[in-house]
Amino acid sequence: MQENFIVGENRYKQKIMLNPHDLVGKGILQDGLYDKTGLYFIEKILAKLQAPVVFDIGANIGNHALRMTEKSKKVYLFEPQAKIAAHLRTTMSLNHITNWHICNYGLSDEEQSLTLYQNLDSNNGETSFVANLKGKNFVIEEAAVFVGDDIVHQYALDHLDFIKIDVEGFEAKVIAGLKHSIMKFRPIIFMEWDKEVTKEQFQDYELFETVFSDYIIKAITRNPNEMSLAQKIRGTIRQLFQKNRGKRRKIIGEFNRENDYRHIVLIPREKAHILAGL
């Protein structure tokens, strides 16, 4: 896959360094956004929080962070790929952003140097610290990872309100390294749930029983704005024959550990009201 980065622009007139040949870059160039459902959810949640401090773990080119910046006090972007971190700095400069802090390293439950695999067969520039997700054609890069709780302490944070995690099978280790901060600050967490290694390690680390024992977990379903025309037509036809057709389609659904989801949200019980209306 080619990696000639250019300056693009999203639908909010924010400039962003992107690869026009991968899935994220194409989405921004063609639709103005990539991952409309995820961005819709994040914007709605952040709007209900007061001056939130946000961790974007696995920031990639900043597609999500650009939308977070307008509704956050501070956004810490964790991106272990050196070249992508450099592009993030350019994006930050192009938009005169003052509330980003770019961290050119990953987070884990142990401080060390790890091999980062970039899957060249993937159309979205997928990278992972998990060797069995590297694909047949890949390139490697050594990258530093640090314990999340140590980073929270290093920056003397007195609150952490929202965490977005996109780390391709490394989610459990990220959360294990942040467990004390999560239990102290009780942030809302937005992440993927579609890798067997993630499910296995959540069980190995007993994260549901410890860190998330009093969290509510919900699946995030597809936003109507992200559906194809055919899907929208079918949905409209169904609604015509439903008694409650006047109700707006919600994007929050029930979570089953055995299923795969593009996104899930883990939210403290005392903050569950924030999901109202979504």
mmCIF file of C-alpha atoms in Angstrom:
data_model
loop_
_atom_site.group_PDB
_atom_site.id
_atom_site.type_symbol
_atom_site.label_atom_id
_atom_site.label_comp_id
_atom_site.label_asym_id
_atom_site.label_seq_id
_atom_site.Cartn_x
_atom_site.Cartn_y
_atom_site.Cartn_z
ATOM 1 C CA MET A 1 0.000 0.000 0.000
ATOM 2 C CA GLN A 2 1.308 3.439 -0.946
ATOM 3 C CA GLU A 3 2.061 5.874 1.862
ATOM 4 C CA ASN A 4 2.285 9.279 0.204
ATOM 5 C CA PHE A 5 0.628 11.562 2.728
ATOM 6 C CA ILE A 6 -1.190 14.701 1.654
ATOM 7 C CA VAL A 7 -3.102 17.478 3.385
ATOM 8 C CA GLY A 8 -6.822 16.686 3.340
ATOM 9 C CA GLU A 9 -9.809 18.396 4.893
ATOM 10 C CA ASN A 10 -12.752 16.965 6.804
ATOM 11 C CA ARG A 11 -16.325 18.200 6.610
ATOM 12 C CA TYR A 12 -15.657 20.616 9.473
ATOM 13 C CA LYS A 13 -12.941 22.373 7.451
ATOM 14 C CA GLN A 14 -10.217 20.937 9.669
ATOM 15 C CA LYS A 15 -7.010 20.060 7.846
ATOM 16 C CA ILE A 16 -5.496 16.623 8.359
ATOM 17 C CA MET A 17 -2.453 14.763 7.090
ATOM 18 C CA LEU A 18 -3.731 11.571 5.499
ATOM 19 C CA ASN A 19 -2.879 8.712 3.174
ATOM 20 C CA PRO A 20 -5.291 8.962 0.215
ATOM 21 C CA HIS A 21 -4.823 5.246 -0.517
ATOM 22 C CA ASP A 22 -5.968 3.737 2.793
ATOM 23 C CA LEU A 23 -9.446 3.305 4.248
ATOM 24 C CA VAL A 24 -9.266 6.206 6.695
ATOM 25 C CA GLY A 25 -7.873 8.650 4.161
ATOM 26 C CA LYS A 26 -10.377 7.635 1.493
ATOM 27 C CA GLY A 27 -13.229 7.998 3.965
ATOM 28 C CA ILE A 28 -12.209 11.546 4.826
ATOM 29 C CA LEU A 29 -11.666 12.566 1.208
ATOM 30 C CA GLN A 30 -14.919 11.024 -0.034
ATOM 31 C CA ASP A 31 -17.303 11.553 2.894
ATOM 32 C CA GLY A 32 -15.584 14.202 4.989
ATOM 33 C CA LEU A 33 -15.266 11.776 7.914
ATOM 34 C CA TYR A 34 -14.180 8.259 8.742
ATOM 35 C CA ASP A 35 -16.174 6.194 11.277
ATOM 36 C CA LYS A 36 -19.282 8.373 11.412
ATOM 37 C CA THR A 37 -20.953 6.237 14.074
ATOM 38 C CA GLY A 38 -17.953 6.377 16.382
ATOM 39 C CA LEU A 39 -17.507 10.112 15.926
ATOM 40 C CA TYR A 40 -21.213 10.744 16.457
ATOM 41 C CA PHE A 41 -21.100 8.822 19.730
ATOM 42 C CA ILE A 42 -17.896 10.483 20.956
ATOM 43 C CA GLU A 43 -19.138 13.995 20.211
ATOM 44 C CA LYS A 44 -22.450 13.365 21.989
ATOM 45 C CA ILE A 45 -20.691 11.961 25.062
ATOM 46 C CA LEU A 46 -18.028 14.666 25.312
ATOM 47 C CA ALA A 47 -20.696 17.356 25.013
ATOM 48 C CA LYS A 48 -22.187 16.034 28.267
ATOM 49 C CA LEU A 49 -18.892 16.159 30.184
ATOM 50 C CA GLN A 50 -17.455 19.288 31.752
ATOM 51 C CA ALA A 51 -14.003 20.241 30.399
ATOM 52 C CA PRO A 52 -13.013 16.590 29.927
ATOM 53 C CA VAL A 53 -9.461 15.285 29.837
ATOM 54 C CA VAL A 54 -9.233 12.638 27.119
ATOM 55 C CA PHE A 55 -6.806 9.851 26.228
ATOM 56 C CA ASP A 56 -6.797 8.831 22.543
ATOM 57 C CA ILE A 57 -4.812 5.595 22.676
ATOM 58 C CA GLY A 58 -3.949 4.524 19.157
ATOM 59 C CA ALA A 59 -4.583 7.967 17.706
ATOM 60 C CA ASN A 60 -3.464 7.081 14.178
ATOM 61 C CA ILE A 61 -3.693 10.203 11.965
ATOM 62 C CA GLY A 62 -6.024 12.050 14.347
ATOM 63 C CA ASN A 63 -9.396 11.491 12.648
ATOM 64 C CA HIS A 64 -11.103 11.124 16.041
ATOM 65 C CA ALA A 65 -8.848 13.511 17.953
ATOM 66 C CA LEU A 66 -9.742 16.396 15.641
ATOM 67 C CA ARG A 67 -13.375 16.093 16.697
ATOM 68 C CA MET A 68 -12.444 15.589 20.348
ATOM 69 C CA THR A 69 -10.396 18.774 20.498
ATOM 70 C CA GLU A 70 -13.385 21.122 20.270
ATOM 71 C CA LYS A 71 -15.161 19.546 23.239
ATOM 72 C CA SER A 72 -12.198 18.717 25.492
ATOM 73 C CA LYS A 73 -9.948 20.569 27.871
ATOM 74 C CA LYS A 74 -6.969 18.405 26.901
ATOM 75 C CA VAL A 75 -6.444 15.483 24.536
ATOM 76 C CA TYR A 76 -3.445 13.191 24.979
ATOM 77 C CA LEU A 77 -2.733 11.371 21.714
ATOM 78 C CA PHE A 78 -0.754 8.133 22.037
ATOM 79 C CA GLU A 79 0.715 7.000 18.717
ATOM 80 C CA PRO A 80 3.787 4.713 18.695
ATOM 81 C CA GLN A 81 4.558 5.009 14.961
ATOM 82 C CA ALA A 82 7.177 7.727 14.584
ATOM 83 C CA LYS A 83 6.087 8.808 11.093
ATOM 84 C CA ILE A 84 2.417 8.999 12.090
ATOM 85 C CA ALA A 85 3.276 10.989 15.211
ATOM 86 C CA ALA A 86 5.143 13.428 12.963
ATOM 87 C CA HIS A 87 2.054 13.772 10.755
ATOM 88 C CA LEU A 88 -0.022 14.435 13.874
ATOM 89 C CA ARG A 89 2.269 17.312 14.780
ATOM 90 C CA THR A 90 1.767 18.756 11.299
ATOM 91 C CA THR A 91 -2.016 18.406 11.638
ATOM 92 C CA MET A 92 -1.820 20.103 15.022
ATOM 93 C CA SER A 93 0.118 23.000 13.497
ATOM 94 C CA LEU A 94 -2.140 23.327 10.439
ATOM 95 C CA ASN A 95 -5.183 23.749 12.680
ATOM 96 C CA HIS A 96 -3.466 25.865 15.359
ATOM 97 C CA ILE A 97 -4.528 23.337 17.995
ATOM 98 C CA THR A 98 -3.369 24.181 21.517
ATOM 99 C CA ASN A 99 -4.951 21.412 23.604
ATOM 100 C CA TRP A 100 -3.280 18.350 22.079
ATOM 101 C CA HIS A 101 -0.333 16.595 23.682
ATOM 102 C CA ILE A 102 1.207 14.078 21.275
ATOM 103 C CA CYS A 103 2.952 11.095 22.865
ATOM 104 C CA ASN A 104 5.095 9.086 20.447
ATOM 105 C CA TYR A 105 4.772 5.810 22.375
ATOM 106 C CA GLY A 106 2.182 3.223 23.272
ATOM 107 C CA LEU A 107 0.623 2.199 26.576
ATOM 108 C CA SER A 108 0.757 -1.242 28.166
ATOM 109 C CA ASP A 109 0.993 -2.937 31.556
ATOM 110 C CA GLU A 110 4.798 -3.032 31.425
ATOM 111 C CA GLU A 111 7.426 -0.524 30.318
ATOM 112 C CA GLN A 112 9.461 -1.992 27.475
ATOM 113 C CA SER A 113 10.347 -1.824 23.788
ATOM 114 C CA LEU A 114 8.088 -3.892 21.537
ATOM 115 C CA THR A 115 7.929 -4.809 17.879
ATOM 116 C CA LEU A 116 5.125 -2.982 16.101
ATOM 117 C CA TYR A 117 3.788 -4.755 13.009
ATOM 118 C CA GLN A 118 2.225 -2.875 10.111
ATOM 119 C CA ASN A 119 0.030 -5.141 8.008
ATOM 120 C CA LEU A 120 0.689 -4.242 4.362
ATOM 121 C CA ASP A 121 -2.256 -6.362 3.220
ATOM 122 C CA SER A 122 -4.665 -4.201 5.187
ATOM 123 C CA ASN A 123 -6.388 -1.322 3.434
ATOM 124 C CA ASN A 124 -6.491 0.833 6.548
ATOM 125 C CA GLY A 125 -2.823 0.899 7.537
ATOM 126 C CA GLU A 126 -3.502 -1.502 10.420
ATOM 127 C CA THR A 127 -0.710 -1.820 12.984
ATOM 128 C CA SER A 128 -0.496 -3.999 16.070
ATOM 129 C CA PHE A 129 1.854 -5.162 18.792
ATOM 130 C CA VAL A 130 0.203 -8.600 18.482
ATOM 131 C CA ALA A 131 2.369 -10.778 16.225
ATOM 132 C CA ASN A 132 -0.395 -13.081 15.000
ATOM 133 C CA LEU A 133 -2.314 -10.085 13.603
ATOM 134 C CA LYS A 134 0.558 -8.931 11.402
ATOM 135 C CA GLY A 135 -0.648 -10.568 8.167
ATOM 136 C CA LYS A 136 1.515 -12.213 5.507
ATOM 137 C CA ASN A 137 3.128 -8.999 4.271
ATOM 138 C CA PHE A 138 4.299 -6.604 6.928
ATOM 139 C CA VAL A 139 6.970 -4.190 8.040
ATOM 140 C CA ILE A 140 8.200 -3.803 11.581
ATOM 141 C CA GLU A 141 9.220 -0.930 13.791
ATOM 142 C CA GLU A 142 10.492 -0.937 17.354
ATOM 143 C CA ALA A 143 8.345 1.202 19.619
ATOM 144 C CA ALA A 144 8.349 2.112 23.282
ATOM 145 C CA VAL A 145 5.405 1.375 25.547
ATOM 146 C CA PHE A 146 4.862 2.706 29.050
ATOM 147 C CA VAL A 147 2.520 1.860 31.904
ATOM 148 C CA GLY A 148 -0.556 4.051 31.647
ATOM 149 C CA ASP A 149 -0.799 4.699 35.387
ATOM 150 C CA ASP A 150 2.771 6.008 35.348
ATOM 151 C CA ILE A 151 1.900 8.450 32.556
ATOM 152 C CA VAL A 152 -1.138 9.708 34.467
ATOM 153 C CA HIS A 153 1.139 10.298 37.458
ATOM 154 C CA GLN A 154 3.831 11.910 35.296
ATOM 155 C CA TYR A 155 1.383 14.512 33.985
ATOM 156 C CA ALA A 156 -0.126 15.000 37.451
ATOM 157 C CA LEU A 157 -3.665 14.515 36.154
ATOM 158 C CA ASP A 158 -6.423 15.119 38.669
ATOM 159 C CA HIS A 159 -9.130 13.733 36.402
ATOM 160 C CA LEU A 160 -9.409 11.516 33.343
ATOM 161 C CA ASP A 161 -12.857 11.504 31.810
ATOM 162 C CA PHE A 162 -12.860 9.686 28.484
ATOM 163 C CA ILE A 163 -10.586 7.077 26.911
ATOM 164 C CA LYS A 164 -10.731 5.962 23.287
ATOM 165 C CA ILE A 165 -8.737 2.788 22.583
ATOM 166 C CA ASP A 166 -7.913 1.523 19.088
ATOM 167 C CA VAL A 167 -4.910 -0.768 19.425
ATOM 168 C CA GLU A 168 -5.747 -3.898 17.402
ATOM 169 C CA GLY A 169 -5.770 -6.677 19.992
ATOM 170 C CA PHE A 170 -3.705 -4.892 22.656
ATOM 171 C CA GLU A 171 -6.698 -3.466 24.549
ATOM 172 C CA ALA A 172 -6.447 -5.640 27.658
ATOM 173 C CA LYS A 173 -2.806 -4.752 28.268
ATOM 174 C CA VAL A 174 -3.566 -1.051 27.848
ATOM 175 C CA ILE A 175 -6.385 -1.261 30.381
ATOM 176 C CA ALA A 176 -4.350 -3.385 32.803
ATOM 177 C CA GLY A 177 -1.696 -0.666 32.793
ATOM 178 C CA LEU A 178 -4.341 1.987 33.502
ATOM 179 C CA LYS A 179 -6.328 0.027 36.076
ATOM 180 C CA HIS A 180 -5.541 2.251 39.067
ATOM 181 C CA SER A 181 -6.371 5.412 37.136
ATOM 182 C CA ILE A 182 -9.588 3.894 35.806
ATOM 183 C CA MET A 183 -10.683 2.807 39.269
ATOM 184 C CA LYS A 184 -9.803 6.243 40.667
ATOM 185 C CA PHE A 185 -11.180 8.566 37.966
ATOM 186 C CA ARG A 186 -13.899 6.313 36.495
ATOM 187 C CA PRO A 187 -13.626 7.421 32.870
ATOM 188 C CA ILE A 188 -15.958 6.393 30.074
ATOM 189 C CA ILE A 189 -14.122 4.001 27.742
ATOM 190 C CA PHE A 190 -14.762 3.579 24.017
ATOM 191 C CA MET A 191 -13.057 0.667 22.252
ATOM 192 C CA GLU A 192 -13.291 -2.150 19.721
ATOM 193 C CA TRP A 193 -14.420 -5.663 20.620
ATOM 194 C CA ASP A 194 -13.691 -7.797 17.584
ATOM 195 C CA LYS A 195 -10.453 -9.695 18.266
ATOM 196 C CA GLU A 196 -10.214 -13.110 19.958
ATOM 197 C CA VAL A 197 -6.993 -12.067 21.668
ATOM 198 C CA THR A 198 -8.815 -9.141 23.291
ATOM 199 C CA LYS A 199 -11.558 -11.400 24.630
ATOM 200 C CA GLU A 200 -9.053 -13.963 25.907
ATOM 201 C CA GLN A 201 -6.875 -11.384 27.660
ATOM 202 C CA PHE A 202 -9.867 -9.647 29.250
ATOM 203 C CA GLN A 203 -10.590 -13.018 30.808
ATOM 204 C CA ASP A 204 -6.947 -13.681 31.723
ATOM 205 C CA TYR A 205 -6.630 -10.294 33.445
ATOM 206 C CA GLU A 206 -10.113 -10.681 35.010
ATOM 207 C CA LEU A 207 -10.910 -7.136 33.911
ATOM 208 C CA PHE A 208 -14.682 -7.555 33.997
ATOM 209 C CA GLU A 209 -14.491 -8.834 37.574
ATOM 210 C CA THR A 210 -12.050 -6.196 38.845
ATOM 211 C CA VAL A 211 -11.643 -2.939 36.923
ATOM 212 C CA PHE A 212 -15.141 -3.027 35.417
ATOM 213 C CA SER A 213 -17.092 -4.763 38.179
ATOM 214 C CA ASP A 214 -19.403 -1.754 38.563
ATOM 215 C CA TYR A 215 -19.378 -0.571 34.965
ATOM 216 C CA ILE A 216 -22.195 -0.956 32.464
ATOM 217 C CA ILE A 217 -21.119 -2.241 29.044
ATOM 218 C CA LYS A 218 -23.080 -1.524 25.892
ATOM 219 C CA ALA A 219 -22.588 -2.222 22.200
ATOM 220 C CA ILE A 220 -22.619 0.656 19.755
ATOM 221 C CA THR A 221 -24.602 -0.190 16.659
ATOM 222 C CA ARG A 222 -24.533 1.397 13.238
ATOM 223 C CA ASN A 223 -25.563 5.031 12.928
ATOM 224 C CA PRO A 224 -28.199 5.545 10.186
ATOM 225 C CA ASN A 225 -25.938 8.228 8.722
ATOM 226 C CA GLU A 226 -23.360 5.530 7.968
ATOM 227 C CA MET A 227 -25.716 3.154 6.198
ATOM 228 C CA SER A 228 -25.733 2.571 2.482
ATOM 229 C CA LEU A 229 -28.646 3.898 0.439
ATOM 230 C CA ALA A 230 -30.099 0.390 0.109
ATOM 231 C CA GLN A 231 -29.931 -0.136 3.877
ATOM 232 C CA LYS A 232 -31.636 3.203 4.502
ATOM 233 C CA ILE A 233 -34.437 2.317 2.076
ATOM 234 C CA ARG A 234 -34.987 -1.060 3.746
ATOM 235 C CA GLY A 235 -35.024 0.617 7.148
ATOM 236 C CA THR A 236 -37.570 3.188 5.998
ATOM 237 C CA ILE A 237 -39.831 0.462 4.614
ATOM 238 C CA ARG A 238 -39.624 -1.461 7.903
ATOM 239 C CA GLN A 239 -40.530 1.658 9.867
ATOM 240 C CA LEU A 240 -43.652 2.201 7.769
ATOM 241 C CA PHE A 241 -45.030 -1.071 9.117
ATOM 242 C CA GLN A 242 -43.951 -0.618 12.738
ATOM 243 C CA LYS A 243 -46.174 0.828 15.458
ATOM 244 C CA ASN A 244 -43.371 2.955 16.915
ATOM 245 C CA ARG A 245 -42.164 4.313 13.613
ATOM 246 C CA GLY A 246 -41.937 7.849 15.010
ATOM 247 C CA LYS A 247 -39.134 6.892 17.366
ATOM 248 C CA ARG A 248 -35.560 7.739 16.414
ATOM 249 C CA ARG A 249 -33.264 4.749 15.969
ATOM 250 C CA LYS A 250 -30.841 4.430 18.879
ATOM 251 C CA ILE A 251 -27.225 3.404 18.473
ATOM 252 C CA ILE A 252 -26.800 1.829 21.934
ATOM 253 C CA GLY A 253 -27.534 -1.898 22.170
ATOM 254 C CA GLU A 254 -26.977 -4.833 24.495
ATOM 255 C CA PHE A 255 -23.472 -6.285 24.835
ATOM 256 C CA ASN A 256 -22.652 -9.983 24.598
ATOM 257 C CA ARG A 257 -19.044 -10.954 25.343
ATOM 258 C CA GLU A 258 -19.138 -13.687 22.715
ATOM 259 C CA ASN A 259 -20.067 -11.365 19.861
ATOM 260 C CA ASP A 260 -17.900 -9.039 17.788
ATOM 261 C CA TYR A 261 -18.560 -5.304 17.780
ATOM 262 C CA ARG A 262 -16.864 -2.495 15.962
ATOM 263 C CA HIS A 263 -17.303 -0.363 19.086
ATOM 264 C CA ILE A 264 -18.397 -0.849 22.665
ATOM 265 C CA VAL A 265 -18.691 1.615 25.526
ATOM 266 C CA LEU A 266 -17.839 0.880 29.146
ATOM 267 C CA ILE A 267 -19.427 3.427 31.464
ATOM 268 C CA PRO A 268 -19.510 3.718 35.281
ATOM 269 C CA ARG A 269 -22.948 3.008 36.717
ATOM 270 C CA GLU A 270 -23.162 6.477 38.231
ATOM 271 C CA LYS A 271 -22.687 7.998 34.762
ATOM 272 C CA ALA A 272 -25.154 5.758 32.922
ATOM 273 C CA HIS A 273 -27.562 8.681 32.502
ATOM 274 C CA ILE A 274 -25.098 10.149 29.990
ATOM 275 C CA LEU A 275 -26.193 7.483 27.504
ATOM 276 C CA ALA A 276 -29.791 8.686 27.614
ATOM 277 C CA GLY A 277 -31.104 9.521 24.170
ATOM 278 C CA LEU A 278 -28.307 7.831 22.234
#
